[in-house]
Coordinates of C-alpha atoms in Angstrom, one line a residue:
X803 CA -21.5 -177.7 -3.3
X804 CA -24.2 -179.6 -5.0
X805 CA -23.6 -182.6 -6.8
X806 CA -23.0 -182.9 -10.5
X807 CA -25.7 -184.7 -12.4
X808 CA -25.9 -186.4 -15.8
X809 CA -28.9 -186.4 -17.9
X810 CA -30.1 -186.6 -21.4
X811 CA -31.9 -184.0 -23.6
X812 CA -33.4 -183.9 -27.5
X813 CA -32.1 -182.1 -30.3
X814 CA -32.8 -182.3 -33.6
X815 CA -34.4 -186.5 -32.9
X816 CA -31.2 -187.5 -31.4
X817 CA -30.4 -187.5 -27.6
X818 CA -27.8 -185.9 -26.0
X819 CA -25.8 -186.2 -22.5
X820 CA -24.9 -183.3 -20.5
X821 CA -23.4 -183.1 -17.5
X822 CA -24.4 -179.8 -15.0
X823 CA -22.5 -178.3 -12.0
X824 CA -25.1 -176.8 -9.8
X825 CA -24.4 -173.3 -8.3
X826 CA -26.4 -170.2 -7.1
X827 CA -25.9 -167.8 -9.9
X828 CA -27.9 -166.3 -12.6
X829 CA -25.1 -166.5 -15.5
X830 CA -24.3 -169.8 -16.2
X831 CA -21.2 -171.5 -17.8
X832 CA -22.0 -173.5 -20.8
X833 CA -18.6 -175.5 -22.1
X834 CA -18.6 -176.3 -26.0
X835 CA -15.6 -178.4 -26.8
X836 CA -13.4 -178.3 -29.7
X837 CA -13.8 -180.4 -32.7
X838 CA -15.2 -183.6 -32.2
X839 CA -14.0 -184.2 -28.9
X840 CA -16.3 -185.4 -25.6
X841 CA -17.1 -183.1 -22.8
X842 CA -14.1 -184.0 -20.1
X843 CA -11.4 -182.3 -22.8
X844 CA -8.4 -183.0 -23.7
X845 CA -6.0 -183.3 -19.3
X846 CA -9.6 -183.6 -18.3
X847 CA -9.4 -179.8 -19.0
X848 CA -13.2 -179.0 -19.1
X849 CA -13.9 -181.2 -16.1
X850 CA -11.8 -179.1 -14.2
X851 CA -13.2 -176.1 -15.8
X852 CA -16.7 -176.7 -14.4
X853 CA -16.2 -177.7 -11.3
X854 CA -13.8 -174.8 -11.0
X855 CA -16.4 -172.0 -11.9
X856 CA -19.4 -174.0 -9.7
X857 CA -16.8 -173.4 -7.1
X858 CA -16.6 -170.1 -7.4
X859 CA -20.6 -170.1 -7.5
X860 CA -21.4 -169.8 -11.3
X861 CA -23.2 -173.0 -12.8
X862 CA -21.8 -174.9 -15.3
X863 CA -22.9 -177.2 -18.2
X864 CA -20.8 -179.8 -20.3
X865 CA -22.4 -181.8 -22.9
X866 CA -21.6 -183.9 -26.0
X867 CA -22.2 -182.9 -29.2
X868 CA -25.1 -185.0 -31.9
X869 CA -22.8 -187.9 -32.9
X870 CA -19.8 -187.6 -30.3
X871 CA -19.2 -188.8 -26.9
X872 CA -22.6 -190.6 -25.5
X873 CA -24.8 -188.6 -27.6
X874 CA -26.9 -190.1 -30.9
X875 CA -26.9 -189.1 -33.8
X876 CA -24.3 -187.9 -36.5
X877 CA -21.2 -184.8 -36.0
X878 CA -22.9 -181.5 -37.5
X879 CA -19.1 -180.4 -37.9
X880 CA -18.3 -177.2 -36.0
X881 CA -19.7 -175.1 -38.7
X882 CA -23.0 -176.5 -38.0
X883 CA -23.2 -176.5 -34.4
X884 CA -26.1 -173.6 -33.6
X885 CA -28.9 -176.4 -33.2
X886 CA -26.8 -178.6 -30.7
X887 CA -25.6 -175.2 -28.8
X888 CA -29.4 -173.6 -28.9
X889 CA -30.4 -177.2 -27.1
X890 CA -28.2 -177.3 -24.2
X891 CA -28.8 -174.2 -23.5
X892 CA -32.6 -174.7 -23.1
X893 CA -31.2 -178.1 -21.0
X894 CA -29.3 -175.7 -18.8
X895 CA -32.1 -173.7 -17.8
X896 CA -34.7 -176.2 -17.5
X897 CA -31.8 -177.8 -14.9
X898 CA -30.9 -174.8 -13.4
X899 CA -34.1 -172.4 -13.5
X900 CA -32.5 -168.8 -12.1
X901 CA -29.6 -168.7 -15.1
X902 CA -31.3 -165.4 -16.8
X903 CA -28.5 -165.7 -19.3
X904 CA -25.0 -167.9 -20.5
X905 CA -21.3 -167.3 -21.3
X906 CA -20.0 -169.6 -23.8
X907 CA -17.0 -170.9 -23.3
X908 CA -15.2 -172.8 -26.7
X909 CA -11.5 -174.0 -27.4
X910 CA -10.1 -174.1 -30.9
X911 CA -13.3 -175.3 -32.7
X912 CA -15.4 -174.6 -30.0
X913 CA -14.6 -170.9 -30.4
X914 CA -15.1 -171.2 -34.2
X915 CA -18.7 -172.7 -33.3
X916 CA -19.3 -170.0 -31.0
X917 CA -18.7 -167.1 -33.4
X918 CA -20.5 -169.1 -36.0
X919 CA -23.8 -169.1 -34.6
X920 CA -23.7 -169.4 -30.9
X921 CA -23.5 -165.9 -30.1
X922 CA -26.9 -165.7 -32.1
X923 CA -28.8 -167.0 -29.6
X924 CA -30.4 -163.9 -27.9
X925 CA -29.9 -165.8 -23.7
X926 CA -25.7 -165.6 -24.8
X927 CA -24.3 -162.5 -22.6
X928 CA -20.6 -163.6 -23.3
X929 CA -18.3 -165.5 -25.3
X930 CA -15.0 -166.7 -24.1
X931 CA -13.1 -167.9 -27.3
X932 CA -9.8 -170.0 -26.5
X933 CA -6.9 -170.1 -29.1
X934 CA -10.2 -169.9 -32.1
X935 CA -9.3 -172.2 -35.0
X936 CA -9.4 -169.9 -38.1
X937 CA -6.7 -172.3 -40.1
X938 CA -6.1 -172.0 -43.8
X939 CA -3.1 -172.8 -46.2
X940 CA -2.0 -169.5 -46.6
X941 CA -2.5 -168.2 -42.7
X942 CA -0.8 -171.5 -41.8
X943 CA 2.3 -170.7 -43.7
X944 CA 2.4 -167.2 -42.6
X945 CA 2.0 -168.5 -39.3
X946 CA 5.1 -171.0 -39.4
X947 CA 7.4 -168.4 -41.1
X948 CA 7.0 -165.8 -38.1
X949 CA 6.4 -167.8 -34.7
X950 CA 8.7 -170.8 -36.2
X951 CA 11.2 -170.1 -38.6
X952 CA 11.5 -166.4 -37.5
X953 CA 12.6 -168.0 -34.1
X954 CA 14.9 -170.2 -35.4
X955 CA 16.7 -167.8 -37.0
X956 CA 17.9 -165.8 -35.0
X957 CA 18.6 -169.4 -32.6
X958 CA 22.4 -169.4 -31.5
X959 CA 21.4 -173.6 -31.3
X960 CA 19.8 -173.6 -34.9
X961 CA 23.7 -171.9 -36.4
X962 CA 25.2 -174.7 -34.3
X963 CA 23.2 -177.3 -35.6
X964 CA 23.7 -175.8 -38.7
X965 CA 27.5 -175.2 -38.6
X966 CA 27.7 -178.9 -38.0
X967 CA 25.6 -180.6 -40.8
X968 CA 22.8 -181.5 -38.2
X969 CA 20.4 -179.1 -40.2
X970 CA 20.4 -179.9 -43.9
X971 CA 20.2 -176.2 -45.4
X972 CA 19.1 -177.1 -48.7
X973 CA 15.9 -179.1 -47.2
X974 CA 15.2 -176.1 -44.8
X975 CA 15.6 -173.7 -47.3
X976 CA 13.4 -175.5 -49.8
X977 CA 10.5 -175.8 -46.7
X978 CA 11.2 -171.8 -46.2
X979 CA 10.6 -171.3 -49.9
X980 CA 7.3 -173.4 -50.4
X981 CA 5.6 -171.5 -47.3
X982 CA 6.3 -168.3 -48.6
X983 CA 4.6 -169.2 -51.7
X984 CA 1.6 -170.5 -50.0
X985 CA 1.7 -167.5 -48.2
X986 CA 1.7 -164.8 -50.8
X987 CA -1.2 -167.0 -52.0
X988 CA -4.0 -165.1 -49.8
X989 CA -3.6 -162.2 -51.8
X990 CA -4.0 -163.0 -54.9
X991 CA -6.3 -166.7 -55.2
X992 CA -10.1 -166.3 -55.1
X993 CA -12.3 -167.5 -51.9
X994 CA -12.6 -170.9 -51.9
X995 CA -15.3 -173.4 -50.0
X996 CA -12.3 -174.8 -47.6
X997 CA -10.6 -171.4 -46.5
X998 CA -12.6 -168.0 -46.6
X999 CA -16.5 -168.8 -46.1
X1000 CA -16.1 -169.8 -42.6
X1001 CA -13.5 -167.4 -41.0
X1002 CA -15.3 -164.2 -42.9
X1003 CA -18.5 -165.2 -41.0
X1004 CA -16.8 -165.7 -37.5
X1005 CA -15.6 -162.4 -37.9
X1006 CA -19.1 -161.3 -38.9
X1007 CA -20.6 -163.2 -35.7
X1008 CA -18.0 -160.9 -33.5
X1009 CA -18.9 -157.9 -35.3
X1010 CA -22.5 -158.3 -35.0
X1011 CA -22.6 -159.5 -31.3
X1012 CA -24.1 -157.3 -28.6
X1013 CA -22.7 -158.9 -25.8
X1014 CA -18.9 -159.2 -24.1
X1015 CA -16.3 -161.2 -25.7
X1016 CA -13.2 -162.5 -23.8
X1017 CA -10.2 -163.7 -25.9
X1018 CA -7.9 -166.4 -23.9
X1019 CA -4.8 -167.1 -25.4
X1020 CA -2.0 -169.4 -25.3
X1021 CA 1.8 -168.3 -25.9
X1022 CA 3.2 -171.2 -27.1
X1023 CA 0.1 -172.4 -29.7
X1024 CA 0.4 -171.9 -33.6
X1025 CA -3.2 -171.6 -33.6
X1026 CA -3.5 -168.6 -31.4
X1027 CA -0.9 -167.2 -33.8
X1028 CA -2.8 -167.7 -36.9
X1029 CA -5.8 -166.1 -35.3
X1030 CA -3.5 -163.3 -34.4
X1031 CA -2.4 -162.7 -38.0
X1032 CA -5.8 -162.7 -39.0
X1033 CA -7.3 -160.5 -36.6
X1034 CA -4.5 -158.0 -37.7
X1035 CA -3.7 -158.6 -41.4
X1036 CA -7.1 -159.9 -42.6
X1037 CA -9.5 -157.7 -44.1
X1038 CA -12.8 -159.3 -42.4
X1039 CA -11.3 -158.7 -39.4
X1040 CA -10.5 -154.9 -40.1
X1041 CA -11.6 -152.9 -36.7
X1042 CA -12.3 -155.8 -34.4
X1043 CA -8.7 -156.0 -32.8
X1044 CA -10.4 -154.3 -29.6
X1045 CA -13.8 -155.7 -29.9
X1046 CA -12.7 -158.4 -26.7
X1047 CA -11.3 -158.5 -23.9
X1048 CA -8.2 -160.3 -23.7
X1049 CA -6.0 -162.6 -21.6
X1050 CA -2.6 -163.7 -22.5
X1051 CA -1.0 -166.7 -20.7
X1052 CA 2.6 -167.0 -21.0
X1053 CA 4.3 -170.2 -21.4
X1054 CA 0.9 -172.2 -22.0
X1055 CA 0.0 -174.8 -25.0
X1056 CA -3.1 -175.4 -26.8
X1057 CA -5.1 -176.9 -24.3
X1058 CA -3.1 -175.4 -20.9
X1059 CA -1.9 -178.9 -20.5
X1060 CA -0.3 -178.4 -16.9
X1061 CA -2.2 -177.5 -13.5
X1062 CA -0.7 -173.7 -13.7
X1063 CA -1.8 -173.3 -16.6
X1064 CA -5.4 -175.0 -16.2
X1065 CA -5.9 -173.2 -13.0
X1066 CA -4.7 -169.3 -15.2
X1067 CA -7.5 -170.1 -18.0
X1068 CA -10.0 -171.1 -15.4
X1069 CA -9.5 -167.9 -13.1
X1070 CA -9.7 -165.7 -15.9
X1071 CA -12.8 -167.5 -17.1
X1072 CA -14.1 -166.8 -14.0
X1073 CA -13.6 -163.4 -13.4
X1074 CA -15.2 -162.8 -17.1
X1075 CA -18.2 -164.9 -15.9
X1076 CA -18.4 -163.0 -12.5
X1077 CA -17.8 -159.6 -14.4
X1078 CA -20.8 -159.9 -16.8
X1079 CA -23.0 -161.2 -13.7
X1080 CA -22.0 -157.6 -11.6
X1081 CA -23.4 -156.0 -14.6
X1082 CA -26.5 -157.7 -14.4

């Protein structure tokens, strides 16, 4: 296997540093990471990730965003990520010349970004979007009352606890309460800057994308479960619940924080990757 190799390119005035795995294929990996994070990921996750697909023959590309990691310049936020995306992946191909087109492959923000405007870019074939971050007051509540407090109810430990003044019923039921409130909310308050605007135009960037989408999700992760409600509750989401592909892994966190589960999220990124490639 070739050796990775560091190396800087421009976008927007500022520098940027990515990091490419060479490999023979012609559909390349390019790793966006969520929020503003730097390009190894939270267990060295995207690392592993890379060198994992190069492995497996498909080239892969992780860089830092404008303003994060080793890169100039000032965090776009992950709403405003097209130019830094549009930039590596002209790096990518100047680095590795036979990649005819890219899969990109975002975690939590990094999805978000994707769906925002990465999968605009006409040389995207793919778009693997990992537990996507669609979070608002009201989907976090409904969120918490299902996968949380639904649990716990029905919790022979929770009755014990309970039963034996460990749980102060008055406190839970007052936090029960206030989330219903915020959840019954989304029905009836107006779009606002911080909650509508950018989950009704990833939903937009899915419906309007021409290529594959791949959605990787983790059991155990609130935000998966929030995208879940949206994708089948949410009226911008209406008729894309079978838009993507998608790949449940049981047990897992957010960010797949033991091998097993590293080593699930990476196989099934790979045999997207590879899928798209047969296709040509």
């Amino acid at each position: 296997m070739a050796l990775e190799q560091a190396f800087t390119f421009p976008c927007q005035g500022e520098t940027l540093l990515g990091i490419v795995h060479p490999a023979p294929g012609e559909v390349g990996l390019l790793v966006l990471v969520g929020g503003p994070q730097y390009r190894i990921g939270a267990h060295r996750q995207y690392l592993h990730l890379a060198r994992q697909a190069a492995a497996a023959g498909i080239p892969a590309m992780r860089f830092d965003y404008r303003g994060v990691g080793d890169s100039s310049g000032t965090y776009p936020g992950f709403e405003h990520l097209e130019d830094d995306i549009a930039a590596a992946i002209d790096a990518f191909q100047i680095k590795q010349p036979q990649i005819r087109s890219v899969v990109l492959w975002g975690m939590c923000e990094g999805a978000s970004a994707i769906l925002l405007g990465g999968v605009q870019n006409a040389r995207v074939c793919g778009a693997a979007l990992v537990n996507p971050w669609v979070r608002s007051t009201s989907g976090e509540a409904q969120a918490y009352l299902k996968h949380y407090y639904g649990k716990r109810l029905f919790s022979l430990e929770t009755w014990k606890r309970l039963l034996t003044g460990e749980i102060n019923l008055f406190k839970s039921a007052a936090s029960v309460l206030g989330l219903a409130k915020q959840a019954r909310a989304s029905s009836t308050a107006p779009d606002t800057e911080a909650t509508a605007p950018f989950p009704a135009r990833m939903a937009e960037g899915l419906r309007t994308f021409q290529g594959s989408s791949l959605l990787l999700m983790s059991e155990h992760d609130l935000v998966a479960r929030e995208f879940d409600q949206a994708l089948k509750t949410g009226d911008d989401w209406r008729g894309l619940q079978n838009k993507s592909e998608r790949v449940d892994i049981p047990d897992t966190d957010h960010t797949f924080s033991s091998e097993p589960w590293r080593l699930a999220a990476a196989a099934a990124t790979i045999a997207f990757v590879k899928k798209l490639a047969a296709k040509g």
